[in-house]
CSV table of C-alpha atoms in Angstrom, one decimal:
chain,number,residue,atom,x,y,z
C,1,MET,CA,115.7,169.8,113.1
C,2,ALA,CA,114.6,167.3,113.8
C,3,SER,CA,111.4,164.7,111.4
C,4,ALA,CA,108.9,165.4,109.1
C,5,SER,CA,107.1,167.4,111.5
C,6,HIS,CA,109.9,169.7,112.1
C,7,ARG,CA,109.4,170.1,115.8
C,8,ARG,CA,105.7,170.0,116.3
C,9,SER,CA,105.9,168.3,119.5
C,10,LEU,CA,109.1,168.9,120.9
C,11,ARG,CA,108.0,166.8,123.7
C,12,ALA,CA,106.7,164.0,121.4
C,13,ARG,CA,109.7,163.1,119.6
C,14,ARG,CA,113.1,162.3,119.8
C,15,VAL,CA,115.7,163.3,116.7
C,16,VAL,CA,119.4,161.2,116.7
C,17,VAL,CA,121.7,164.0,114.9
C,18,VAL,CA,124.2,161.5,113.1
C,19,SER,CA,127.8,162.7,113.7
C,20,ALA,CA,129.8,165.1,112.3
C,21,ALA,CA,132.7,162.0,111.0
C,22,ALA,CA,129.3,160.3,109.1
C,23,VAL,CA,127.6,163.4,107.2
C,24,VAL,CA,129.1,165.5,104.1
C,25,ALA,CA,130.5,169.5,105.0
C,26,VAL,CA,128.0,171.5,104.9
C,27,GLY,CA,126.6,173.1,101.0
C,28,GLY,CA,127.1,169.0,100.4
C,29,ALA,CA,124.6,166.5,100.8
C,30,GLY,CA,123.8,167.9,103.9
C,31,VAL,CA,123.0,167.3,107.8
C,32,VAL,CA,121.9,164.2,108.8
C,33,VAL,CA,118.7,163.2,111.1
C,34,LEU,CA,117.9,159.9,112.2
C,35,ASN,CA,114.2,160.6,113.2
C,36,ALA,CA,114.3,157.8,116.4
C,37,ASN,CA,110.4,156.8,116.5
C,38,ALA,CA,110.4,155.7,112.2
C,39,GLY,CA,114.1,155.0,112.2
C,40,THR,CA,114.1,157.0,108.6
C,41,THR,CA,117.2,158.8,107.8
C,42,VAL,CA,115.9,161.9,105.6
C,43,ASP,CA,118.9,164.6,105.4
C,44,LEU,CA,117.2,168.3,106.2
C,45,TYR,CA,117.3,169.3,102.0
C,46,HIS,CA,114.9,166.4,101.1
C,47,ARG,CA,112.7,167.1,104.3
C,48,THR,CA,108.9,166.0,102.8
C,49,LEU,CA,105.5,167.8,104.2
C,50,ALA,CA,104.1,165.5,106.9
C,51,ALA,CA,100.4,164.0,106.3
C,52,LYS,CA,98.1,166.2,107.4
C,53,ASP,CA,100.3,168.8,108.3
C,54,GLY,CA,97.9,171.5,107.1
C,55,TRP,CA,96.2,171.9,103.8
C,56,ALA,CA,99.5,172.3,101.7
C,57,SER,CA,99.7,168.1,102.8
C,58,SER,CA,96.0,168.0,100.8
C,59,GLY,CA,95.8,165.9,97.8
C,60,THR,CA,99.4,165.0,96.1
C,61,GLY,CA,101.1,167.1,99.6
C,62,THR,CA,104.2,168.8,98.6
C,63,THR,CA,107.4,167.5,98.4
C,64,GLY,CA,109.3,170.5,96.8
C,65,GLY,CA,112.8,168.7,95.2
C,66,ALA,CA,113.3,165.6,97.2
C,67,LYS,CA,113.0,164.0,93.8
C,68,ALA,CA,116.4,165.9,92.9
C,69,ASP,CA,119.4,164.5,91.2
C,70,ALA,CA,122.4,165.3,91.2
C,71,ALA,CA,122.4,167.6,89.0
C,72,HIS,CA,119.9,169.8,89.9
C,73,THR,CA,120.9,170.1,93.3
C,74,PHE,CA,122.8,173.2,94.1
C,75,THR,CA,124.5,175.5,96.7
C,76,VAL,CA,124.7,179.1,97.0
C,77,SER,CA,126.1,182.3,97.9
C,78,THR,CA,125.3,184.7,95.4
C,79,ARG,CA,122.5,186.1,93.5
C,80,ALA,CA,124.1,185.4,90.4
C,81,GLN,CA,124.8,181.8,91.7
C,82,LEU,CA,120.7,181.5,92.7
C,83,VAL,CA,119.2,182.0,89.2
C,84,LYS,CA,121.5,180.3,87.9
C,85,ALA,CA,119.8,177.7,90.2
C,86,LEU,CA,116.5,178.8,90.2
C,87,GLY,CA,116.6,178.5,86.4
C,88,SER,CA,114.1,179.1,84.3
C,89,VAL,CA,110.7,179.0,85.4
C,90,SER,CA,109.0,176.9,83.0
C,91,ASP,CA,111.5,174.1,84.5
C,92,THR,CA,109.6,171.4,86.0
C,93,THR,CA,112.3,169.2,86.5
C,94,PRO,CA,113.1,168.9,90.7
C,95,ARG,CA,115.5,170.6,92.2
C,96,ILE,CA,117.0,171.3,96.2
C,97,ILE,CA,119.2,174.8,95.9
C,98,LYS,CA,120.8,175.0,99.5
C,99,VAL,CA,121.6,178.9,100.5
C,100,LYS,CA,125.1,178.5,102.6
C,101,GLY,CA,125.1,182.5,103.9
C,102,THR,CA,123.0,185.7,103.5
C,103,ILE,CA,122.6,186.6,99.5
C,104,ASP,CA,121.7,190.6,98.7
C,105,ALA,CA,119.2,190.3,95.9
C,106,ASN,CA,120.4,194.3,95.4
C,107,THR,CA,123.4,193.1,93.4
C,108,ASP,CA,124.9,193.0,89.3
C,109,ALA,CA,126.2,189.6,87.9
C,110,ALA,CA,129.7,190.3,89.2
C,111,GLY,CA,128.5,191.3,93.2
C,112,LYS,CA,128.8,194.5,92.5
C,113,LYS,CA,126.2,196.0,95.2
C,114,LEU,CA,123.0,197.9,93.2
C,115,THR,CA,121.8,201.4,94.7
C,116,CYS,CA,118.3,202.5,94.1
C,117,ALA,CA,120.3,205.1,91.6
C,118,ASP,CA,121.9,203.0,90.0
C,119,TYR,CA,118.4,201.8,89.4
C,120,ALA,CA,117.2,205.3,88.2
C,121,SER,CA,120.1,205.9,86.2
C,122,GLY,CA,118.9,207.1,82.8
C,123,THR,CA,115.4,206.7,83.8
C,124,GLY,CA,114.4,209.8,84.1
C,125,TYR,CA,113.3,209.2,87.7
C,126,ALA,CA,114.6,212.0,90.0
C,127,LEU,CA,112.4,212.1,93.6
C,128,THR,CA,112.8,216.0,94.1
C,129,ALA,CA,110.8,216.1,90.4
C,130,TYR,CA,108.0,213.4,90.9
C,131,LEU,CA,107.1,215.4,94.2
C,132,LYS,CA,107.3,218.6,92.1
C,133,ALA,CA,105.1,217.6,89.7
C,134,TYR,CA,102.5,215.8,91.8
C,135,ASP,CA,101.7,217.3,94.3
C,136,PRO,CA,97.8,217.2,95.8
C,137,ALA,CA,98.3,221.0,96.2
C,138,THR,CA,98.6,221.6,92.0
C,139,TYR,CA,98.5,217.6,90.7
C,140,GLY,CA,95.0,217.4,92.8
C,141,ARG,CA,93.5,213.9,94.2
C,142,SER,CA,91.3,212.9,92.2
C,143,LYS,CA,93.7,210.5,89.4
C,144,LEU,CA,96.5,208.7,90.1
C,145,PRO,CA,100.0,209.9,89.0
C,146,SER,CA,100.9,210.2,85.0
C,147,GLY,CA,103.5,211.9,82.7
C,148,THR,CA,106.7,212.2,82.1
C,149,GLN,CA,108.1,211.9,85.9
C,150,GLU,CA,105.5,208.5,87.0
C,151,LYS,CA,106.6,206.6,83.8
C,152,ALA,CA,110.6,207.2,84.9
C,153,ARG,CA,109.2,206.3,87.6
C,154,ALA,CA,107.8,203.0,86.7
C,155,ALA,CA,110.7,202.8,84.4
C,156,ALA,CA,113.4,202.5,87.6
C,157,GLN,CA,110.7,200.4,89.4
C,158,ASP,CA,111.1,198.0,86.2
C,159,ARG,CA,114.6,198.0,86.7
C,160,GLN,CA,115.2,197.1,90.5
C,161,ALA,CA,112.7,194.2,89.9
C,162,GLU,CA,114.9,192.9,87.1
C,163,ASN,CA,117.1,192.3,89.9
C,164,VAL,CA,114.8,191.6,93.2
C,165,VAL,CA,112.3,189.9,91.7
C,166,LEU,CA,113.6,185.8,92.4
C,167,LYS,CA,110.9,183.4,90.3
C,168,VAL,CA,111.0,179.9,91.8
C,169,PRO,CA,110.3,177.0,89.3
C,170,ALA,CA,107.4,173.9,90.4
C,171,ASN,CA,109.5,170.9,92.0
C,172,THR,CA,111.6,173.1,93.8
C,173,SER,CA,113.2,173.5,98.0
C,174,ILE,CA,115.1,176.2,99.1
C,175,VAL,CA,117.2,175.2,102.0
C,176,GLY,CA,119.4,177.2,104.4
C,177,VAL,CA,122.5,175.4,105.5
C,178,PRO,CA,122.2,175.4,109.4
C,179,GLY,CA,125.1,177.5,110.3
C,180,THR,CA,125.5,180.0,108.2
C,181,LYS,CA,123.5,182.7,108.7
C,182,ALA,CA,121.5,181.9,105.2
C,183,GLY,CA,118.6,184.3,103.8
C,184,ILE,CA,118.0,186.5,101.2
C,185,THR,CA,118.4,190.4,101.5
C,186,GLY,CA,116.3,193.1,99.7
C,187,GLY,CA,115.3,190.2,97.1
C,188,MET,CA,111.2,188.9,96.6
C,189,LEU,CA,110.7,185.0,95.8
C,190,GLN,CA,108.0,185.1,93.2
C,191,ILE,CA,105.7,181.1,93.9
C,192,GLN,CA,103.5,182.3,91.3
C,193,ASN,CA,101.5,180.0,89.0
C,194,VAL,CA,103.2,176.1,90.9
C,195,ASP,CA,102.7,173.3,92.2
C,196,ASN,CA,105.4,171.6,95.0
C,197,VAL,CA,107.0,174.3,96.5
C,198,ILE,CA,109.2,174.4,100.0
C,199,VAL,CA,110.9,177.7,101.6
C,200,ARG,CA,112.5,176.3,105.0
C,201,ASN,CA,115.4,178.0,107.6
C,202,LEU,CA,116.2,181.7,105.8
C,203,THR,CA,115.9,184.9,106.5
C,204,PHE,CA,114.3,187.1,104.4
C,205,ALA,CA,115.3,190.9,105.7
C,206,ALA,CA,115.0,194.4,103.8
C,207,THR,CA,112.8,194.2,101.2
C,208,GLU,CA,112.6,197.4,100.0
C,209,ASP,CA,111.4,199.4,97.0
C,210,CYS,CA,113.2,202.3,96.0
C,211,PHE,CA,110.1,203.7,94.0
C,212,PRO,CA,107.1,203.6,96.4
C,213,GLN,CA,103.5,205.2,93.5
C,214,TRP,CA,101.5,207.6,95.1
C,215,ASP,CA,98.1,207.2,95.0
C,216,PRO,CA,95.7,210.6,95.8
C,217,THR,CA,93.0,207.9,95.8
C,218,ASP,CA,93.8,205.6,98.4
C,219,GLY,CA,92.0,206.3,101.5
C,220,ASP,CA,91.3,209.6,102.3
C,221,ALA,CA,94.6,211.7,102.4
C,222,GLY,CA,95.7,209.2,99.5
C,223,ASN,CA,99.0,206.7,100.2
C,224,TRP,CA,102.5,205.8,98.9
C,225,ASN,CA,102.1,202.0,97.6
C,226,SER,CA,105.1,199.2,97.3
C,227,GLU,CA,106.4,196.4,95.5
C,228,TYR,CA,108.1,193.2,96.7
C,229,ASP,CA,107.0,190.9,99.1
C,230,SER,CA,110.1,189.0,100.8
C,231,VAL,CA,107.7,185.9,99.5
C,232,THR,CA,104.8,185.7,97.2
C,233,LEU,CA,103.1,183.4,96.1
C,234,ARG,CA,100.2,184.2,93.3
C,235,GLY,CA,98.0,181.7,91.4
C,236,ALA,CA,100.5,178.3,93.7
C,237,THR,CA,99.3,175.9,95.3
C,238,HIS,CA,101.4,173.1,97.6
C,239,VAL,CA,103.5,175.5,99.2
C,240,TRP,CA,104.9,175.1,102.8
C,241,ALA,CA,106.9,177.9,104.2
C,242,ASP,CA,108.8,176.6,107.3
C,243,HIS,CA,111.2,177.6,110.2
C,244,ASN,CA,111.7,180.9,108.3
C,245,THR,CA,112.6,184.8,109.8
C,246,PHE,CA,110.7,187.7,108.1
C,247,THR,CA,111.5,191.1,108.9
C,248,ASP,CA,112.1,194.2,108.0
C,249,ALA,CA,115.8,195.2,110.1
C,250,ALA,CA,117.6,197.1,109.4
C,251,HIS,CA,115.2,199.6,108.0
C,252,PHE,CA,112.1,200.2,110.1
C,253,ASP,CA,109.0,201.9,108.7
C,254,SER,CA,109.9,204.7,111.8
C,255,ALA,CA,113.3,205.6,110.0
C,256,ASN,CA,111.3,206.7,106.5
C,257,PRO,CA,110.4,210.2,105.6
C,258,THR,CA,107.0,211.8,105.0
C,259,TYR,CA,106.1,212.8,101.4
C,260,TYR,CA,102.1,215.4,101.4
C,261,GLY,CA,101.6,214.2,105.2
C,262,ARG,CA,101.8,210.6,104.5
C,263,GLU,CA,104.3,208.3,105.1
C,264,TYR,CA,106.9,207.0,102.6
C,265,GLN,CA,106.1,203.7,102.9
C,266,ILE,CA,108.9,201.4,100.9
C,267,HIS,CA,108.4,197.7,102.5
C,268,ASP,CA,105.0,195.9,101.3
C,269,GLY,CA,104.1,192.0,102.2
C,270,ALA,CA,105.8,189.4,104.2
C,271,LEU,CA,103.9,186.9,102.7
C,272,ASP,CA,101.4,186.9,101.1
C,273,ILE,CA,99.2,184.7,99.6
C,274,THR,CA,97.2,185.7,97.0
C,275,LYS,CA,95.6,184.9,93.0
C,276,GLY,CA,93.9,181.3,93.1
C,277,SER,CA,96.6,180.7,96.0
C,278,ASP,CA,95.9,177.2,97.5
C,279,LEU,CA,97.0,174.5,99.4
C,280,VAL,CA,99.3,176.5,101.7
C,281,THR,CA,101.3,175.5,105.3
C,282,VAL,CA,102.6,178.5,106.7
C,283,GLU,CA,104.6,176.8,109.6
C,284,ARG,CA,107.1,178.2,113.0
C,285,ASN,CA,108.4,180.9,111.6
C,286,GLN,CA,108.7,184.2,112.8
C,287,PHE,CA,107.0,187.4,112.1
C,288,THR,CA,108.8,190.8,112.9
C,289,ASP,CA,109.4,194.1,112.7
C,290,HIS,CA,107.1,194.9,110.1
C,291,ASP,CA,103.6,196.3,108.5
C,292,LYS,CA,100.7,194.6,106.6
C,293,THR,CA,102.7,191.3,106.9
C,294,MET,CA,100.5,188.4,105.3
C,295,LEU,CA,97.3,188.6,102.7
C,296,ILE,CA,95.2,186.3,101.8
C,297,GLY,CA,93.4,187.2,98.7
C,298,SER,CA,94.4,190.2,96.9
C,299,SER,CA,91.3,191.5,96.8
C,300,ASP,CA,87.2,190.6,97.8
C,301,THR,CA,87.0,188.8,94.1
C,302,ASP,CA,90.3,187.1,94.3
C,303,SER,CA,89.0,183.5,93.6
C,304,THR,CA,86.5,181.3,95.5
C,305,GLY,CA,86.9,178.0,96.3
C,306,LYS,CA,90.9,178.1,96.8
C,307,LEU,CA,92.9,180.5,99.1
C,308,ARG,CA,93.4,177.2,101.9
C,309,VAL,CA,95.8,177.7,103.8
C,310,THR,CA,97.1,176.6,107.1
C,311,ILE,CA,99.0,178.8,109.7
C,312,HIS,CA,100.4,176.9,113.2
C,313,HIS,CA,103.3,177.1,115.2
C,314,ASN,CA,104.3,180.8,114.5
C,315,VAL,CA,105.3,184.1,116.1
C,316,TRP,CA,104.5,187.3,115.2
C,317,LYS,CA,105.6,190.2,116.6
C,318,GLY,CA,105.7,193.9,116.6
C,319,ILE,CA,102.9,193.4,113.9
C,320,VAL,CA,101.1,196.2,113.0
C,321,GLN,CA,98.1,194.3,111.2
C,322,ARG,CA,97.4,191.8,108.7
C,323,ALA,CA,98.4,188.5,110.8
C,324,PRO,CA,97.0,187.5,108.3
C,325,LEU,CA,94.6,189.9,106.6
C,326,ALA,CA,92.1,186.8,105.2
C,327,ARG,CA,89.4,186.6,102.3
C,328,LEU,CA,87.3,184.1,100.6
C,329,GLY,CA,89.0,181.2,101.7
C,330,GLN,CA,89.2,178.6,104.6
C,331,ILE,CA,92.3,179.3,106.6
C,332,HIS,CA,92.9,177.4,109.7
C,333,LEU,CA,95.0,179.3,112.5
C,334,TYR,CA,96.8,177.4,116.2
C,335,ASN,CA,99.1,177.4,118.2
C,336,ASN,CA,100.5,180.7,117.2
C,337,VAL,CA,101.8,183.6,119.0
C,338,TYR,CA,101.0,187.1,118.9
C,339,ASP,CA,103.1,189.2,121.2
C,340,THR,CA,101.1,193.0,120.9
C,341,THR,CA,104.1,195.3,122.5
C,342,THR,CA,104.9,197.8,120.3
C,343,LEU,CA,108.6,197.5,118.9
C,344,HIS,CA,110.8,199.5,117.2
C,345,GLY,CA,108.2,201.6,116.6
C,346,TYR,CA,105.9,199.4,114.7
C,347,ALA,CA,102.9,199.7,117.0
C,348,PRO,CA,99.8,196.6,116.6
C,349,GLN,CA,96.4,198.0,114.8
C,350,TYR,CA,94.8,194.5,115.1
C,351,SER,CA,96.3,190.9,114.6
C,352,ILE,CA,93.6,188.8,112.0
C,353,ASN,CA,91.4,190.5,109.7
C,354,SER,CA,88.0,187.9,108.1
C,355,ARG,CA,86.3,189.9,105.7
C,356,ALA,CA,84.8,188.9,102.6
C,357,LYS,CA,82.9,186.5,103.3
C,358,ALA,CA,86.6,184.5,104.3
C,359,GLN,CA,86.4,181.3,107.4
C,360,VAL,CA,88.8,181.3,109.8
C,361,VAL,CA,88.6,178.8,113.1
C,362,ALA,CA,91.5,179.9,115.4
C,363,GLN,CA,92.2,177.6,117.9
C,364,ASN,CA,94.6,177.6,120.6
C,365,ASN,CA,97.0,180.9,120.3
C,366,TYR,CA,98.2,182.3,122.7
C,367,TRP,CA,98.2,186.5,122.6
C,368,LYS,CA,100.4,188.7,125.1
C,369,VAL,CA,98.5,192.2,125.4
C,370,PRO,CA,100.8,195.1,127.0
C,371,ALA,CA,99.0,196.8,129.8
C,372,GLY,CA,96.2,199.1,128.2
C,373,GLY,CA,95.6,196.9,125.3
C,374,LYS,CA,92.4,196.7,124.1
C,375,ILE,CA,91.8,192.5,123.7
C,376,ALA,CA,88.6,194.1,121.5
C,377,LYS,CA,91.0,195.1,119.0
C,378,LEU,CA,92.7,191.9,118.3
C,379,LEU,CA,90.6,191.2,115.7
C,380,SER,CA,88.6,193.2,113.1
C,381,GLY,CA,86.5,192.6,109.9
C,382,ASP,CA,84.2,194.2,107.1
C,383,GLY,CA,80.7,192.1,108.9
C,384,THR,CA,80.9,189.0,106.3
C,385,GLY,CA,83.8,187.3,107.4
C,386,SER,CA,83.6,184.6,110.7
C,387,VAL,CA,86.4,183.6,112.6
C,388,ALA,CA,85.6,180.3,114.8
C,389,GLY,CA,87.2,178.2,117.5
C,390,SER,CA,88.2,178.4,121.1
C,391,GLY,CA,91.0,177.7,123.4
C,392,ASN,CA,92.4,181.3,122.2
C,393,LEU,CA,94.3,182.9,125.6
C,394,VAL,CA,95.2,186.4,126.3
C,395,ASN,CA,98.0,186.3,128.8
C,396,GLY,CA,97.0,182.9,129.9
C,397,THR,CA,93.1,183.6,130.7
C,398,ALA,CA,90.6,181.7,128.0
C,399,THR,CA,88.9,184.7,126.0
C,400,ASP,CA,86.4,184.8,123.4
C,401,LEU,CA,88.1,187.0,121.1
C,402,VAL,CA,84.9,187.5,118.5
C,403,ALA,CA,82.4,188.5,121.6
C,404,ALA,CA,85.5,191.1,122.6
C,405,TYR,CA,85.2,192.3,119.3
C,406,ASN,CA,81.6,192.3,118.5
C,407,ALA,CA,80.9,194.3,121.3
C,408,ALA,CA,83.3,197.1,120.4
C,409,ALA,CA,82.5,196.6,116.4
C,410,SER,CA,79.8,198.1,113.8
C,411,LYS,CA,80.7,195.1,111.4
C,412,LYS,CA,80.2,192.5,113.4
C,413,ILE,CA,82.5,189.4,112.8
C,414,LYS,CA,80.3,186.0,112.4
C,415,THR,CA,81.6,182.4,114.7
C,416,SER,CA,80.5,180.4,112.3
C,417,VAL,CA,81.9,178.3,109.2
C,418,ASN,CA,81.3,176.2,106.9
C,419,TRP,CA,84.0,173.7,106.9
C,420,THR,CA,85.6,171.5,109.8
C,421,PRO,CA,89.8,171.5,109.9
C,422,THR,CA,91.1,168.0,109.8
C,423,LEU,CA,94.2,168.5,108.4
C,424,THR,CA,95.9,168.9,111.6
C,425,ALA,CA,99.2,167.1,112.7
C,426,GLY,CA,101.0,168.6,115.6
C,427,LEU,CA,97.6,170.6,117.1
C,428,GLU,CA,98.3,171.1,120.7
C,429,THR,CA,95.2,171.1,123.1
C,430,SER,CA,96.1,174.0,125.1
C,431,ALA,CA,98.1,177.5,124.3
C,432,LYS,CA,99.5,177.7,127.8
C,433,ASN,CA,103.2,177.0,127.0
C,434,LEU,CA,103.2,178.3,123.4
C,435,LEU,CA,104.7,181.8,124.2
C,436,THR,CA,107.6,180.0,126.0
C,437,GLU,CA,108.1,176.7,123.4
C,438,LEU,CA,107.7,178.9,120.6
C,439,ALA,CA,110.5,181.2,121.6
C,440,SER,CA,112.9,178.4,120.5
C,441,THR,CA,111.1,176.4,118.0
C,442,THR,CA,110.8,179.2,115.6
C,443,GLY,CA,112.3,180.5,113.4
C,444,ALA,CA,115.4,180.3,110.6
C,445,GLY,CA,118.3,179.3,112.8
C,446,VAL,CA,116.6,176.7,114.6
C,447,LEU,CA,116.8,173.8,111.9
C,448,SER,CA,119.9,171.7,111.7
């Protein structure tokens, strides 16, 4: 729907949809909308990020593939078509990719469905053999797996990656075609060391690693660690992620088996922003049914002077943690909704984690907390991060989240930051209506 501000304030804007007779059919030039205030006509696929709309509007702004010519405008419905449309990651020619329907990344060039067994075939990997080789009772817990089965696991994982990792070049817009249930299942959009990318109106589901690695040194009891975020930013700049839905469906974590006493985790992040990524705006998305949802900064030494991210008007529901986990950067969170009700077995640990000297400003967000939920557990930190801001509501009541957390924690969250947000288009001064407003204006399938 709507204008370059993509429904930031439905009450303040009017949008006139041109009649069907006046537009090219879905998959062609696209649905055209008229911004009644500005008097300009821009179709969904050429939409660019509005001025002052978060960190991604800084400097040169984010325009994606808006300047694409006809030869670089694609409509895709299969993995093979999508790969061809993406082309070489080194080709910076502006391109628009319209995703029509749901694309299964676990398919071959002919569209045949690929399974975990297909990826493992010929590598020598077998889960039963892997479990026997690295059983802590015999292998121990002091070192990572090595040897025949670990090499075979890595080889099988590499084969899956060849299919499911979709590399996005600079100056690209990837937009779901309205009314087609547009999205990608089982895949990862990799936006790495490129500038100026737009991702909109897509459902990302079932991003699963067939071959998690056992790490006995991860934590006190070890962990199974997987690859593949639904969308991953690594060293990327000027990225706008808008009106997308991220979910583990149809395979929820509650269906994962347990090996060595630990969950066999096949999911990684939903939308991770790491390796010195910078100038990112994440807005009007829905994050649901997921554990480790958004990581900003891959380590405590990821990058200094980067990792500047704006996150606004998103809905987080059925999220265990990392909404986000922020390190080092300047993060602005405003007008988001956090529903901490347990959903499909996803029980919340915390919403926002500020660590490694992260500078978070949280303004006018809304938390829905069920009876018995503890406000002190909405935040987390390592004693070096900051969370400033005001206007945050818990079940409709103004609440000092940091004070609640610090009263119960030994490692206190700081309350002052070294920067002041200025790129705040659409900032609503009250969070009281967000729970209702964002229920119908966020996620994939809303834009038209």
